[in-house]
Coordinates of C-alpha atoms and ligand atoms in Angstrom, one line a residue:
X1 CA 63.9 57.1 -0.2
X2 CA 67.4 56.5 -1.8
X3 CA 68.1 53.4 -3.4
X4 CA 71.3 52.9 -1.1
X5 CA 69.5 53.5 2.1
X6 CA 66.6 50.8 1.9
X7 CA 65.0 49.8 5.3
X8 CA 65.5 46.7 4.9
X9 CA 68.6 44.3 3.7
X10 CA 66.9 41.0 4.4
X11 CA 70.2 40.1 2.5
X12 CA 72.5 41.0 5.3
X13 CA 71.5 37.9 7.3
X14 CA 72.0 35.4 4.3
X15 CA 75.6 36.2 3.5
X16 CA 77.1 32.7 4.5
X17 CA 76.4 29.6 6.1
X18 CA 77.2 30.5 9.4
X19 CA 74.8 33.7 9.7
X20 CA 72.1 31.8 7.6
X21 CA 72.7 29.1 10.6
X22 CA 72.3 31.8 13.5
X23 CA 69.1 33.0 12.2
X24 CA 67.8 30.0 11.1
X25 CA 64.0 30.0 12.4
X26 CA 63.1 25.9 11.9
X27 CA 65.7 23.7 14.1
X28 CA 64.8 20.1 13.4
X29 CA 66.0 17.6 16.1
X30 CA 66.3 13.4 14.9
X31 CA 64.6 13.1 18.4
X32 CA 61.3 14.6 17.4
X33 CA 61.0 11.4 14.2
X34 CA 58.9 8.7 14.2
X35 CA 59.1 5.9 11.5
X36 CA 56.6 3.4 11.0
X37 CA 57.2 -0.3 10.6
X38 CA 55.2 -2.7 8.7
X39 CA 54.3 -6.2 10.3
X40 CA 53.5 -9.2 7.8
X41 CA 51.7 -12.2 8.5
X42 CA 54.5 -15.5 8.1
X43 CA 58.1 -16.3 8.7
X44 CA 60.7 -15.2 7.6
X45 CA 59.4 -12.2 5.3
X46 CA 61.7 -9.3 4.4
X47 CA 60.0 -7.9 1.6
X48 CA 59.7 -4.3 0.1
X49 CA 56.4 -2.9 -0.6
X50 CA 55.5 -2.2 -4.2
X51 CA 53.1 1.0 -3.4
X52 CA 56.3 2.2 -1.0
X53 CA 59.6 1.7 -2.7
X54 CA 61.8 1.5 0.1
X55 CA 60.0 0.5 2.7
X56 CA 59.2 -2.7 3.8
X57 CA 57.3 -5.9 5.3
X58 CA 58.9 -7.6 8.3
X59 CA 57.5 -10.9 9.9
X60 CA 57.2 -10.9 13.7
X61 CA 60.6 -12.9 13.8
X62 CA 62.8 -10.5 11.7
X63 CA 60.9 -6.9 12.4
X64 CA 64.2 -6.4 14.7
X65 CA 66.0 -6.2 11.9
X66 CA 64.6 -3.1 10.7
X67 CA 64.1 -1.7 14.3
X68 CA 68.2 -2.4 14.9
X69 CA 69.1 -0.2 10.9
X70 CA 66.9 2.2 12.3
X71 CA 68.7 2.8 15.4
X72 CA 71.5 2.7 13.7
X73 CA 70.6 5.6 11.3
X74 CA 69.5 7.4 14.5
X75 CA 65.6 6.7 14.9
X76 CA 64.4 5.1 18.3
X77 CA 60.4 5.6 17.8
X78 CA 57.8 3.4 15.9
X79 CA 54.6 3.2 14.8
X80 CA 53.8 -0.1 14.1
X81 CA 51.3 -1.1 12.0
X82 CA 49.7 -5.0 10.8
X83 CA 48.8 -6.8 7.6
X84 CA 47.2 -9.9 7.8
X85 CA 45.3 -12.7 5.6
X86 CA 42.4 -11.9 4.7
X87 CA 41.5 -15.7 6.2
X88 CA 42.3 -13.9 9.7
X89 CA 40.3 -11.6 9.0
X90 CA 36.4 -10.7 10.5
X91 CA 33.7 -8.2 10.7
X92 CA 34.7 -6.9 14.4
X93 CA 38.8 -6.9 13.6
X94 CA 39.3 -9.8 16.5
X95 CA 43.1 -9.9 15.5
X96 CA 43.4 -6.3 16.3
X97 CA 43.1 -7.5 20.3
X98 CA 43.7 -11.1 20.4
X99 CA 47.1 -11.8 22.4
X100 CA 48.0 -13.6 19.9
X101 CA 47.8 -10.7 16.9
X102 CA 50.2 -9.6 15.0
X103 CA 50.6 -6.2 16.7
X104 CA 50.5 -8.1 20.1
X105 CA 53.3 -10.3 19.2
X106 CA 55.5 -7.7 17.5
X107 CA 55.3 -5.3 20.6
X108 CA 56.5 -8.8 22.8
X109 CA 59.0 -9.3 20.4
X110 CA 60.5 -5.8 20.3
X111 CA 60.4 -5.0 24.0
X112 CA 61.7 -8.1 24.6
X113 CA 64.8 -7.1 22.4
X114 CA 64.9 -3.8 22.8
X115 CA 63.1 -3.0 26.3
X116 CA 63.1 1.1 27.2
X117 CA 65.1 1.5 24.1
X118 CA 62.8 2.3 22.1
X119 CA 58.7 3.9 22.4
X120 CA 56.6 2.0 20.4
X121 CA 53.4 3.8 19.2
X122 CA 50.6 1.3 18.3
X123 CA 47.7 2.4 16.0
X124 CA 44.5 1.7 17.4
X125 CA 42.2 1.1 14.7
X126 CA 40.2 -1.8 12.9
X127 CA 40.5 -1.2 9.3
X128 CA 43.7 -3.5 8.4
X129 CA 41.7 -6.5 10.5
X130 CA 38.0 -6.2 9.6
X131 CA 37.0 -8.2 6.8
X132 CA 34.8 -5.2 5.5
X133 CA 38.2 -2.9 5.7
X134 CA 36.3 -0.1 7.9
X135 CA 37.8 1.4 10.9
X136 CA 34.6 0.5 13.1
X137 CA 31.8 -1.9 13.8
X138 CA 29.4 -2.0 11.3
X139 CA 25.4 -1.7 12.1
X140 CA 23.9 -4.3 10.7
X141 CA 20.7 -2.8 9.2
X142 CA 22.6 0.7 7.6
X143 CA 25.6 -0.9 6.9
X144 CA 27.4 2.4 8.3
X145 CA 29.7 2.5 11.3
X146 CA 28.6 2.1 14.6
X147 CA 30.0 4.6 17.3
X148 CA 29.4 3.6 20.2
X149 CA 30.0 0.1 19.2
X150 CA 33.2 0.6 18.0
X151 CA 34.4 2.6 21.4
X152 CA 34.1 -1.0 23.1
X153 CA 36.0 -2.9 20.2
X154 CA 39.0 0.4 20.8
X155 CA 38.7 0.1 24.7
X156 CA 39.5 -3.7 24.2
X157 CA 42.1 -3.2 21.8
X158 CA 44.0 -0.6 23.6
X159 CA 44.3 -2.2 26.5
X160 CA 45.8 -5.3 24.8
X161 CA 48.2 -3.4 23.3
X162 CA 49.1 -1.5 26.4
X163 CA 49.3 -4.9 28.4
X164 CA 51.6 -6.3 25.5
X165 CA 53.9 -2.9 25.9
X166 CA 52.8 -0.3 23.7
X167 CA 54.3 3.2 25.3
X168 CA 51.9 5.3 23.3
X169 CA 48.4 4.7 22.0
X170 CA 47.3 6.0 19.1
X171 CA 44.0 6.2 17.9
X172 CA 43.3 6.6 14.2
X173 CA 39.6 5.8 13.5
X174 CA 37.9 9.4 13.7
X175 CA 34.8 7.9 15.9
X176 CA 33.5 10.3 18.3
X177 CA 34.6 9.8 22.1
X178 CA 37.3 7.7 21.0
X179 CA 40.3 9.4 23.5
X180 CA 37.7 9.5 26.4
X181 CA 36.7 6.2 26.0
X182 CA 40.5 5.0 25.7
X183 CA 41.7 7.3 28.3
X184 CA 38.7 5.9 30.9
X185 CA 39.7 2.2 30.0
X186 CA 43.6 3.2 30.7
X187 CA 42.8 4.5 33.8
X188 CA 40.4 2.1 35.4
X189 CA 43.0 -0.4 34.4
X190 CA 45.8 1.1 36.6
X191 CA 47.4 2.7 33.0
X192 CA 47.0 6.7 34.3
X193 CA 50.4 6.9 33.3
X194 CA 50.4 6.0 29.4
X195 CA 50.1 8.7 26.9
X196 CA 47.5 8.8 24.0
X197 CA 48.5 10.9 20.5
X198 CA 45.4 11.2 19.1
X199 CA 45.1 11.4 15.2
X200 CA 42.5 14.3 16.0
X201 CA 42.8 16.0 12.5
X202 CA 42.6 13.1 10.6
X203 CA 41.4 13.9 6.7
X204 CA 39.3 11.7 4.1
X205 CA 42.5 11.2 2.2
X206 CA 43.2 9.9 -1.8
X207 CA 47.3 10.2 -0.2
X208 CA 46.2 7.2 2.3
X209 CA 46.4 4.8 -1.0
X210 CA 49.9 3.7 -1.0
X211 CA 49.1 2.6 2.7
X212 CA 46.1 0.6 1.7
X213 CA 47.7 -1.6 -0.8
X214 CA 50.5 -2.6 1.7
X215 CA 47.7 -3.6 4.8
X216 CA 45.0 -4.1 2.3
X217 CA 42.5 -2.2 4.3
X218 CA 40.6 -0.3 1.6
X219 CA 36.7 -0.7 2.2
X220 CA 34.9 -3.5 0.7
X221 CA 32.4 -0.2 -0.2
X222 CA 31.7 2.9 -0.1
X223 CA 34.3 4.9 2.1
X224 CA 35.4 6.3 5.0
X225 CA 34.1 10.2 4.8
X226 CA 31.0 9.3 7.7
X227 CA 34.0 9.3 10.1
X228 CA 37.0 10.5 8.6
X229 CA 37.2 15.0 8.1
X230 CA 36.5 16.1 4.3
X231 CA 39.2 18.2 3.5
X232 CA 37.3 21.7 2.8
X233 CA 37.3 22.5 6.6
X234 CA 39.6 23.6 9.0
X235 CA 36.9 24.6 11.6
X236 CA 36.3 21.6 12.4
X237 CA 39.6 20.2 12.7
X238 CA 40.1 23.2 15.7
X239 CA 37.0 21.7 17.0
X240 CA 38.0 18.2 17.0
X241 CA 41.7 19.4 18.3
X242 CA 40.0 20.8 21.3
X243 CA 37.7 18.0 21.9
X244 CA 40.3 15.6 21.8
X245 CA 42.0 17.7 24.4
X246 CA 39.5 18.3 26.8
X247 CA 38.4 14.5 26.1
X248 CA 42.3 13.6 27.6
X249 CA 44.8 13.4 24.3
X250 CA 48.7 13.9 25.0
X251 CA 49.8 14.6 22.1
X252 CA 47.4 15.8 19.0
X253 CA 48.3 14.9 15.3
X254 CA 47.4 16.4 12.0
X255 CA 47.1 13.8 8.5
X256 CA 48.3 14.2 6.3
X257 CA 50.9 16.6 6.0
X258 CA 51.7 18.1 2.8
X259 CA 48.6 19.4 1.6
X260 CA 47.7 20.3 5.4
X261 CA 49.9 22.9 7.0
X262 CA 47.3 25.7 7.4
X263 CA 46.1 23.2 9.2
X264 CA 49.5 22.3 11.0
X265 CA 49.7 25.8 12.2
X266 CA 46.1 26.5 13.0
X267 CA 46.0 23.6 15.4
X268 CA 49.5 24.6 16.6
X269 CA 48.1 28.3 17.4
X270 CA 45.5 27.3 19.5
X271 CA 46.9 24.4 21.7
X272 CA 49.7 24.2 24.1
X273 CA 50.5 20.6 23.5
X274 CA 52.6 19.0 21.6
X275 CA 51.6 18.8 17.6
X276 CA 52.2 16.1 15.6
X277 CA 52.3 15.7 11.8
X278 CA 52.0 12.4 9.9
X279 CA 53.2 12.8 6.4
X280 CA 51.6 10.3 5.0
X281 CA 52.2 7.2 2.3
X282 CA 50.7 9.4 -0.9
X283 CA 53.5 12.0 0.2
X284 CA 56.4 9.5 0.6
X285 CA 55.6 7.8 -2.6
X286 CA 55.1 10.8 -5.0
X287 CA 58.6 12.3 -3.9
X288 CA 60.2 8.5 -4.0
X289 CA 58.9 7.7 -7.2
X290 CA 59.2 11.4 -8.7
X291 CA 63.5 10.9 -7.4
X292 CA 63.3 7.8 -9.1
X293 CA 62.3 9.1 -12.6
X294 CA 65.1 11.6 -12.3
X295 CA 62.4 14.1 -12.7
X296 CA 63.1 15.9 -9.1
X297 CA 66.2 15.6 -6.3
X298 CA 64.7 12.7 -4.0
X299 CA 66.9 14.0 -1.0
X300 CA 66.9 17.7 -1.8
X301 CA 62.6 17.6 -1.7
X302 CA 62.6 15.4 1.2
X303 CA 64.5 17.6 3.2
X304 CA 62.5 20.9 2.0
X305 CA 59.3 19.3 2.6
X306 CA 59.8 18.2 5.9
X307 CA 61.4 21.2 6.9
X308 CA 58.0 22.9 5.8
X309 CA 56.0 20.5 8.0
X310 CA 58.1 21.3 11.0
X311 CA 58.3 25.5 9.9
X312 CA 54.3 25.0 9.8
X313 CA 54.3 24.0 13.9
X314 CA 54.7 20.2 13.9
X315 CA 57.0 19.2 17.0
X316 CA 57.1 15.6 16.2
X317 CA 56.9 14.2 12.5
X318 CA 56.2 10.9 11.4
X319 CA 57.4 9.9 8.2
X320 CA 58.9 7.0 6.5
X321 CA 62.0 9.0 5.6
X322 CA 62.6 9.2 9.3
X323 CA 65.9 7.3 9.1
X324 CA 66.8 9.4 5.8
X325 CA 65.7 12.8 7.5
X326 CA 68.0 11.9 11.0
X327 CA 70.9 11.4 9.1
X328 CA 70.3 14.8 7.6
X329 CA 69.8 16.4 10.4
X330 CA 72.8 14.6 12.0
X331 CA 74.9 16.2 8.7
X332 CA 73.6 19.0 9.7
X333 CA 72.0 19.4 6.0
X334 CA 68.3 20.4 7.2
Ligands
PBG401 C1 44.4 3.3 9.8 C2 45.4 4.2 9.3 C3 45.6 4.7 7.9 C4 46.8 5.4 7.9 C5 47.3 5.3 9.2 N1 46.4 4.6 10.0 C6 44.7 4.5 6.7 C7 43.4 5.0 6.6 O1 42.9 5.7 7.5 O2 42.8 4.7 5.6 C8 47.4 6.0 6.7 C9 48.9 6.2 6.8 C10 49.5 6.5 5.5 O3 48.9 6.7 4.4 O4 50.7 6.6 5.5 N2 43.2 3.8 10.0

């Protein structure tokens, strides 16, 4: 074959801006973001979080503070998640469903600001209010999670945030049963309506670290691989995608992100629902801190790295450059 007839000029379609635009394959919407917000025991507490430069603790009475910059910069969907005292603190995570917890009162505080503005997704888990820091009951006798035990304490807690105003439930525990369980208690409570995005594929993770240190929920011992995936297998996460789906999950997440998007698109190939990615605190804080040793272009490997979660099949993508990410995609710079 001549060299000046090739088959292919993949070049052609890369000329300039405006044809790399047209054939663009990965169109990123601000719409499909959600950012997570971080709720601190106290009054009056605006304070950044050490293990996330950047990101920050609000108390109940100023958390619409960061709500309102985050509209602003083009975000209108939360995740919220709790820190407490460890003195509020106990072995079956009671502040995670009291009506008086912090989630409960951040969720009345926001919707009574903000009403249908906004969705608010609640995490329904134990691990930032048990005193042992795992995501479940414990058995007495083996010291190991509890199941079954633990769908009761996730029924009860979903509900309250529900009746408090979550829009979207999202349970992150890994127990078995969990979206059925959820789903049944919705249900028989008159909630057919509300949607559940489960955090089906949800791995053992060393990039969950960050996170623990700002809701001081890392295990009192051993760890969390009897319930959460070990990272060698992606079998199982298609397995635990489809259970989750016939068991009544909306929306079906993958966690992390980075190091996950075989994953990402494995999931995506076999379901017709919506896929979501969390890109998790480990991710944020290695590009953050990398961009702040001048050792890579924070904004430049934010974008490309969130472009890959979304070319991988994520629809939605949680991550706390949401605000960051929507003004790029507003510039039209993703
Ligand atoms: C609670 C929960 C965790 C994360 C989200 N929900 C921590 C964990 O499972 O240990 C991690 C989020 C992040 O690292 O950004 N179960």
């Amino acid at each position: 074959m001549l060299e000046n007839n090739l088959i292919g000029r993949g070049r052609r379609l890369r000329k300039n801006e405006l044809i790399r635009e047209l054939v663009c394959e990965t169109k990123m919407s601000k719409k499909s973001l959600i950012y997570p917000i971080f709720l601190k025991t106290g009054n009056n507490v605006l304070e950044e979080i050490p293990s996330l430069l950047g990101q920050y603790h609000y108390s109940v009475d100023r958390v619409c503070e960061g709500i309102a910059t985050s509209i602003d910069a083009g975000v209108d969907k939360f995740i919220l998640f709790g820190a407490i005292e460890e003195m509020q603190k106990d072995e079956f995570g009671s502040n995670a469903s009291n009506e008086d917890g912090i989630i409960q009162q951040a969720l009345r505080e926001i919707k009574g600001q903000f009403k249908d503005k906004v969705q608010l997704i609640t995490d329904v888990c134990m691990c930032e209010y048990t005193s042992h820091g795992h995501c479940g009951v414990l058995n007495q006798c083996t010291k190991s999670v509890d199941n079954d035990e633990t769908l009761k304490r996730l029924r009860e807690i979903a509900l309250s945030h529900v009746e408090f105003g979550a829009d979207i439930l999202a349970p992150s525990d890994m127990m078995d049963g969990r979206v059925l369980a959820i789903r049944n208690a919705l249900d028989d409570a008159g909630h057919k309506e509300l949607p559940i995005m489960s955090y089906s594929v949800k791995y053992s993770s060393s990039f969950y670290n960050p996170f623990r240190d700002a809701v001081d929920s890392e295990p009192a011992f051993g760890d969390r691989k009897s319930y959460q995936m070990d990272y060698h297998n992606v079998r199982e996460a298609l397995r635990e995608a489809s259970t989750d789906t016939i068991e009544g999950a909306d929306i079906l997440m993958v966690k992390p992100a980075l190091s996950y998007l075989d994953v990402i698109s494995k999931v995506k190939n076999i379901t017709n629902s919506p896929v979501a990615a969390y890109s998790v605190s480990g991710e944020y804080a290695m590009i953050k801190n990398a961009g702040l040793a001048g050792i890579i272009n924070e904004y430049d490997v934010m974008r490309e790295t969130a472009t890959s979660i979304y070319r991988a099949g994520a629809d939605i993508l949680i991550s706390y450059f949401a605000k960051e990410l929507a003004q790029a995609m507003e510039k039209g710079d993703m």
